[in-house]
Coordinates of N, CA and C in Angstrom, one line a residue:
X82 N 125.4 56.9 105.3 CA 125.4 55.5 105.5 C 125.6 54.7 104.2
X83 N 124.8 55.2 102.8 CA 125.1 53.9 101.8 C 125.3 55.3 101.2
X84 N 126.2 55.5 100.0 CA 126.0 56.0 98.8 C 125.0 55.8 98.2
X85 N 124.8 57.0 97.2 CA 123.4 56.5 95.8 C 124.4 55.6 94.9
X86 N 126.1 55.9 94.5 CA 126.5 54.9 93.9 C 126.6 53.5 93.8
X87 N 126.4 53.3 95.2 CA 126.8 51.9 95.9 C 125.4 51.0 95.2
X88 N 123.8 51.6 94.8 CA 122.8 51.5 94.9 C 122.6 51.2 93.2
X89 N 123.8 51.4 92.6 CA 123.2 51.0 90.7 C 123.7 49.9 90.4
X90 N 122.9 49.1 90.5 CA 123.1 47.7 89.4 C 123.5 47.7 88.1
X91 N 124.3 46.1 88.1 CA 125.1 46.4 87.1 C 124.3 46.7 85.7
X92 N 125.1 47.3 85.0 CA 124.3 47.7 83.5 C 123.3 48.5 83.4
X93 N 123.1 49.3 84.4 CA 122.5 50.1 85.0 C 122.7 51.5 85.1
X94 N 122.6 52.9 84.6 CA 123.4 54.1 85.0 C 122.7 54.6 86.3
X95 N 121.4 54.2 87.0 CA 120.4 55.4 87.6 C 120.6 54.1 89.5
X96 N 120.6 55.1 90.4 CA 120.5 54.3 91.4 C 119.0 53.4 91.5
X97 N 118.8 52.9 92.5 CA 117.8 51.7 92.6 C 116.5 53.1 92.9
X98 N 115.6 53.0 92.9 CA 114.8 53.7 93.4 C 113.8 53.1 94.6
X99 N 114.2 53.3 95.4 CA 113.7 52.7 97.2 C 112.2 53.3 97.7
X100 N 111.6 52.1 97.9 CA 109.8 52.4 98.3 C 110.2 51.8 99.0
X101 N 111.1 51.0 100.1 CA 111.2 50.2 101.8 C 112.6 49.7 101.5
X102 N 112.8 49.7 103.1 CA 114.2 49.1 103.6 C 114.0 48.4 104.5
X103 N 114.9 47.4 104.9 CA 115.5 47.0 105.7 C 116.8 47.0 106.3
X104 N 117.2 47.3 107.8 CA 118.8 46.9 107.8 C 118.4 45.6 108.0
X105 N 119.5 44.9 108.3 CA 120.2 43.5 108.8 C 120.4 44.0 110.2
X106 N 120.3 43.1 111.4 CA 120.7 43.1 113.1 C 121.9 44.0 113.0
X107 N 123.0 43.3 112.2 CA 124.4 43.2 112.5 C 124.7 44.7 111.4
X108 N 123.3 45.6 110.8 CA 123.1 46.6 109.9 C 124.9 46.5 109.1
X109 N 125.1 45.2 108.5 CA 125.8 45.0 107.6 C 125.0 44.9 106.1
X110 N 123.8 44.9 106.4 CA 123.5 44.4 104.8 C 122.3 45.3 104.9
X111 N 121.9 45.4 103.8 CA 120.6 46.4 103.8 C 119.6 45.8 102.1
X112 N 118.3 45.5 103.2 CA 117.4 45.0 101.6 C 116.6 46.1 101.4
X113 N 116.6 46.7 100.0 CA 116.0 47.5 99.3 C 114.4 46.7 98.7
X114 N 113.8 47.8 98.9 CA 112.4 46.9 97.9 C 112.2 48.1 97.3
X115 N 111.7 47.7 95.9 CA 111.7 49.0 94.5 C 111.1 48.3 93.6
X116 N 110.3 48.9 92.9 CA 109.8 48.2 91.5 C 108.3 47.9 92.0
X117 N 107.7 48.5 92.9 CA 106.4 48.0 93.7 C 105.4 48.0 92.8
X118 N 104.3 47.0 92.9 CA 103.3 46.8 92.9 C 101.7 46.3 93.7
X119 N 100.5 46.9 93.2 CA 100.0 47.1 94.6 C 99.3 46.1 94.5
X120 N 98.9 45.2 95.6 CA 98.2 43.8 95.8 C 96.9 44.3 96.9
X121 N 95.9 44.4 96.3 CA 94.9 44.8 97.0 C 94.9 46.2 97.2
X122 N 95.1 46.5 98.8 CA 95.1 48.0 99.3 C 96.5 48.4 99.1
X123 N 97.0 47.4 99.6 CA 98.9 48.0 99.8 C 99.8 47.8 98.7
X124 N 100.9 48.6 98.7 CA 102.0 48.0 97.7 C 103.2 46.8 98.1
X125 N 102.5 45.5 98.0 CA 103.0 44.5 98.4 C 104.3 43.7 98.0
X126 N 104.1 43.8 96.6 CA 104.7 43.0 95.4 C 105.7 43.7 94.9
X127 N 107.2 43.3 94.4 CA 107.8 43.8 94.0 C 109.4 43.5 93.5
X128 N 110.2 44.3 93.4 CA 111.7 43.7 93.3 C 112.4 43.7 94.6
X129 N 113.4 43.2 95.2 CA 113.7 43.0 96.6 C 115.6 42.8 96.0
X130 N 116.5 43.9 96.3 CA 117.9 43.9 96.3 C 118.4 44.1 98.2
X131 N 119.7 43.2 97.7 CA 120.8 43.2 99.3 C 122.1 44.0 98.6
X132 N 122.2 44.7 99.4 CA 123.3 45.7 99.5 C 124.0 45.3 100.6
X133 N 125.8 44.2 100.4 CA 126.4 44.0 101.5 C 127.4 45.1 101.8
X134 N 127.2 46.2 102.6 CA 127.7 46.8 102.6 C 130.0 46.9 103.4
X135 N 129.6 45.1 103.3 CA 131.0 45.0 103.6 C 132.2 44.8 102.3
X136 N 131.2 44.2 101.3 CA 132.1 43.7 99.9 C 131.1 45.3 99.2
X137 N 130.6 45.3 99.4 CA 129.9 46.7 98.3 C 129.0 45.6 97.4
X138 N 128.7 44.6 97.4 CA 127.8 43.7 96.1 C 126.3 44.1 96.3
X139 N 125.9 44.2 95.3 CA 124.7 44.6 95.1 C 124.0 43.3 94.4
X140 N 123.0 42.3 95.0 CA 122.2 41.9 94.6 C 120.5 41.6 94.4
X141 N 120.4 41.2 93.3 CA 118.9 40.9 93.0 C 118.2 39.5 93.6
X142 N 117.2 39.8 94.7 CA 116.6 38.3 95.3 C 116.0 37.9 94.5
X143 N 115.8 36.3 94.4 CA 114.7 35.7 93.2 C 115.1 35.0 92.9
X144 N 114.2 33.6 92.3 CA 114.7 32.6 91.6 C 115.1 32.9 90.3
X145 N 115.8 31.9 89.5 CA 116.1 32.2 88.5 C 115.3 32.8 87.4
X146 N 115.4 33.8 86.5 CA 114.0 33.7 86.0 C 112.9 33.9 85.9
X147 N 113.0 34.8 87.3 CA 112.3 35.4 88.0 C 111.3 36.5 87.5
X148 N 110.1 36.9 87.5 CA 109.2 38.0 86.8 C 109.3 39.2 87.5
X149 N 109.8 40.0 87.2 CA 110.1 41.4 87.6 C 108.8 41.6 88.6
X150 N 108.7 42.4 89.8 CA 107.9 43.0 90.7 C 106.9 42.0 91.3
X151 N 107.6 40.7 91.5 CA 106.8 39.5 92.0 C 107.1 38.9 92.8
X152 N 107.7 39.4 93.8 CA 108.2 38.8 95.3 C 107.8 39.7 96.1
X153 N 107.0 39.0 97.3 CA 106.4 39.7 98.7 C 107.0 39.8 99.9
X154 N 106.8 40.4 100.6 CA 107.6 40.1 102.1 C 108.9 40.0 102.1
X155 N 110.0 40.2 101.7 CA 111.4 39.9 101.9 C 112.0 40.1 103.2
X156 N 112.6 39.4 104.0 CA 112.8 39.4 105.3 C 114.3 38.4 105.7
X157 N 115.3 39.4 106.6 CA 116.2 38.8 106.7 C 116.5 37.7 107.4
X158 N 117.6 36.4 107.4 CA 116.7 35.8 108.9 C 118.0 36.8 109.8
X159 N 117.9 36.2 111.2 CA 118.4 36.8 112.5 C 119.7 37.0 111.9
X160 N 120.5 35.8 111.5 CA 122.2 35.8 111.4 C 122.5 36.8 109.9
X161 N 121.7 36.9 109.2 CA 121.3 38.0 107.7 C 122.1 37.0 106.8
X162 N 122.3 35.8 107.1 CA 122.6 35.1 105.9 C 122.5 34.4 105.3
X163 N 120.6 35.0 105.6 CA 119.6 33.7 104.4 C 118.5 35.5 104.2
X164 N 117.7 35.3 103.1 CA 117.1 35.8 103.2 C 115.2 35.4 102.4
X165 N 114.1 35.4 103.4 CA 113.1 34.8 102.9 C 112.1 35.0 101.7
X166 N 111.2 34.7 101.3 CA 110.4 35.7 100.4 C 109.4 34.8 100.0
X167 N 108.1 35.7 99.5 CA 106.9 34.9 98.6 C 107.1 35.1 97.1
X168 N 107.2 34.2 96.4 CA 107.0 34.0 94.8 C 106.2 33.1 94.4
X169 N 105.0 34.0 93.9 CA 104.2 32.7 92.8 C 103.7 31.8 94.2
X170 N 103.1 32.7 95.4 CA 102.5 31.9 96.2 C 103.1 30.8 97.2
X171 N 104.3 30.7 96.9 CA 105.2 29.9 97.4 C 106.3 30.4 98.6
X172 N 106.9 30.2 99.4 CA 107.9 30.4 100.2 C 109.0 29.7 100.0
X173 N 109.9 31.2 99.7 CA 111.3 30.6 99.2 C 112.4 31.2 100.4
X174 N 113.7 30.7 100.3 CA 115.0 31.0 101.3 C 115.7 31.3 100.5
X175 N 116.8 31.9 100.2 CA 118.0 32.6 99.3 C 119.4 32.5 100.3
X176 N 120.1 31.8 100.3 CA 121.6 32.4 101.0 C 122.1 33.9 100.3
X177 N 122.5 34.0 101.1 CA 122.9 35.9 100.7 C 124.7 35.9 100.1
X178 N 125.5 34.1 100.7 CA 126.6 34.8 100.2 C 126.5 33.6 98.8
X179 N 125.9 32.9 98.8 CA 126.0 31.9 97.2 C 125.0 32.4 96.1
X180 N 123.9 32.9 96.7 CA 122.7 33.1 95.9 C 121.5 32.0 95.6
X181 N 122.2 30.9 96.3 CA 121.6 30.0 95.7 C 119.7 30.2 96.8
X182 N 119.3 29.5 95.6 CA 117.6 29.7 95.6 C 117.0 28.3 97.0
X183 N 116.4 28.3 97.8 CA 115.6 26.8 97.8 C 114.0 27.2 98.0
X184 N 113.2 26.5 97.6 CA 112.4 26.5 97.2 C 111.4 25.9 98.7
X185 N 110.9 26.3 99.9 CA 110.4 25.6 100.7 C 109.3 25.2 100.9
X186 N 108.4 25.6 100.1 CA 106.8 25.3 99.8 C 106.7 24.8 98.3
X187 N 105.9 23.8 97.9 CA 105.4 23.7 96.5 C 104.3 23.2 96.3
X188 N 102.9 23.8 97.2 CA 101.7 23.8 97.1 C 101.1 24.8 96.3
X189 N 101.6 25.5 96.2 CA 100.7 26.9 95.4 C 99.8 26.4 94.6
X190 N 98.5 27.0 95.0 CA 97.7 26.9 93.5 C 96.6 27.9 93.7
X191 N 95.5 28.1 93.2 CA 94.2 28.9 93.1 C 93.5 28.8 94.8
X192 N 93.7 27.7 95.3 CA 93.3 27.5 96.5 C 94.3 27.8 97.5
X193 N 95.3 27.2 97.5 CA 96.4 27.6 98.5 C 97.2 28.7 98.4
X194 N 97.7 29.8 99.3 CA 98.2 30.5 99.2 C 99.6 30.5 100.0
X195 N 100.7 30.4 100.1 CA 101.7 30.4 101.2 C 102.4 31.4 101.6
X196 N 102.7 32.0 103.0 CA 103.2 32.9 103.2 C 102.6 34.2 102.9
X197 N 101.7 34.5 102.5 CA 100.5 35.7 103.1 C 98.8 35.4 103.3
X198 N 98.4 36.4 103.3 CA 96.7 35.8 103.3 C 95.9 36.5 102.1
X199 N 95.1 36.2 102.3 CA 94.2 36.3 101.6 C 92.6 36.8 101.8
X200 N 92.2 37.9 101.3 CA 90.9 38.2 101.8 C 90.6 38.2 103.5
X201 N 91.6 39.3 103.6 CA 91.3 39.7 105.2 C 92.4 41.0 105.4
X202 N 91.8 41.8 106.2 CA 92.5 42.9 106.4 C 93.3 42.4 107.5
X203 N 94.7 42.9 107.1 CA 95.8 42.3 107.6 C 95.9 43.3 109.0
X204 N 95.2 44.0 108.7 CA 95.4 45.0 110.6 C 94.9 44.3 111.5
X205 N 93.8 43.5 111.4 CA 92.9 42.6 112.1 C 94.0 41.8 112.7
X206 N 94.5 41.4 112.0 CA 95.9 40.3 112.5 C 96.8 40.9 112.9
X207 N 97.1 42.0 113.0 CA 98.4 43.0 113.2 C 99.3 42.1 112.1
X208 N 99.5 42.1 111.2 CA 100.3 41.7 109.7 C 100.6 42.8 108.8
X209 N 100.4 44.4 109.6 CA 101.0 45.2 109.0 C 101.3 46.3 110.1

């Protein structure tokens, strides 16, 4: 289905190393999550790449600037050409063919958390 070639970022010699996937509906694109880190019990946090597997482009989700292994939840929407995510507490959107960032929450603080929870087992809620 994908090559390991298809999977090394540029400037890069080693393919991505994959802890979760996702396809896309239309299983044209596929998000990789790698780089994990564990948030409580689970490995939540992390880096989040789209592999279009119709141009072959390989990219990295995130705002600009972005701190390595600090995006949660990555999630395509239905048409796969947006894709969602938590950073720094916030909920962000990505288009998949410009890259461009938007930013949809800008509450975050010590109290507010957006787009996950906090202090509660997420099976209770079925949230895993």
């Amino acid at each position: 289905m994908v090559r390991a070639s298809q999977l090394i970022p540029t400037g890069q010699s080693k393919p991505l190393s994959i802890a979760g996937y996702q396809w896309s509906a239309c299983m044209n694109k596929l998000l990789i999550f790698t780089n994990t880190r564990k948030v409580w019990r689970h490995h939540t946090r992390g880096d989040y790449w789209v592999l279009d597997r119709e141009s072959g482009d390989l990219c990295q989700l995130g705002p600009n600037k972005a701190e390595p292994a600090h995006l949660m939840f990555a999630k395509f929407s239905p048409d796969a050409r947006y894709a969602a995510y938590v950073y720094k507490r916030n909920i962000y959107v990505q288009n998949l063919a410009t890259l461009k960032v938007r930013k949809i929450t800008r509450t975050a603080s010590d109290s507010i958390i957006n787009g996950t929870s906090d202090w509660v087992y997420e099976e209770e809620l079925r949230l895993r």
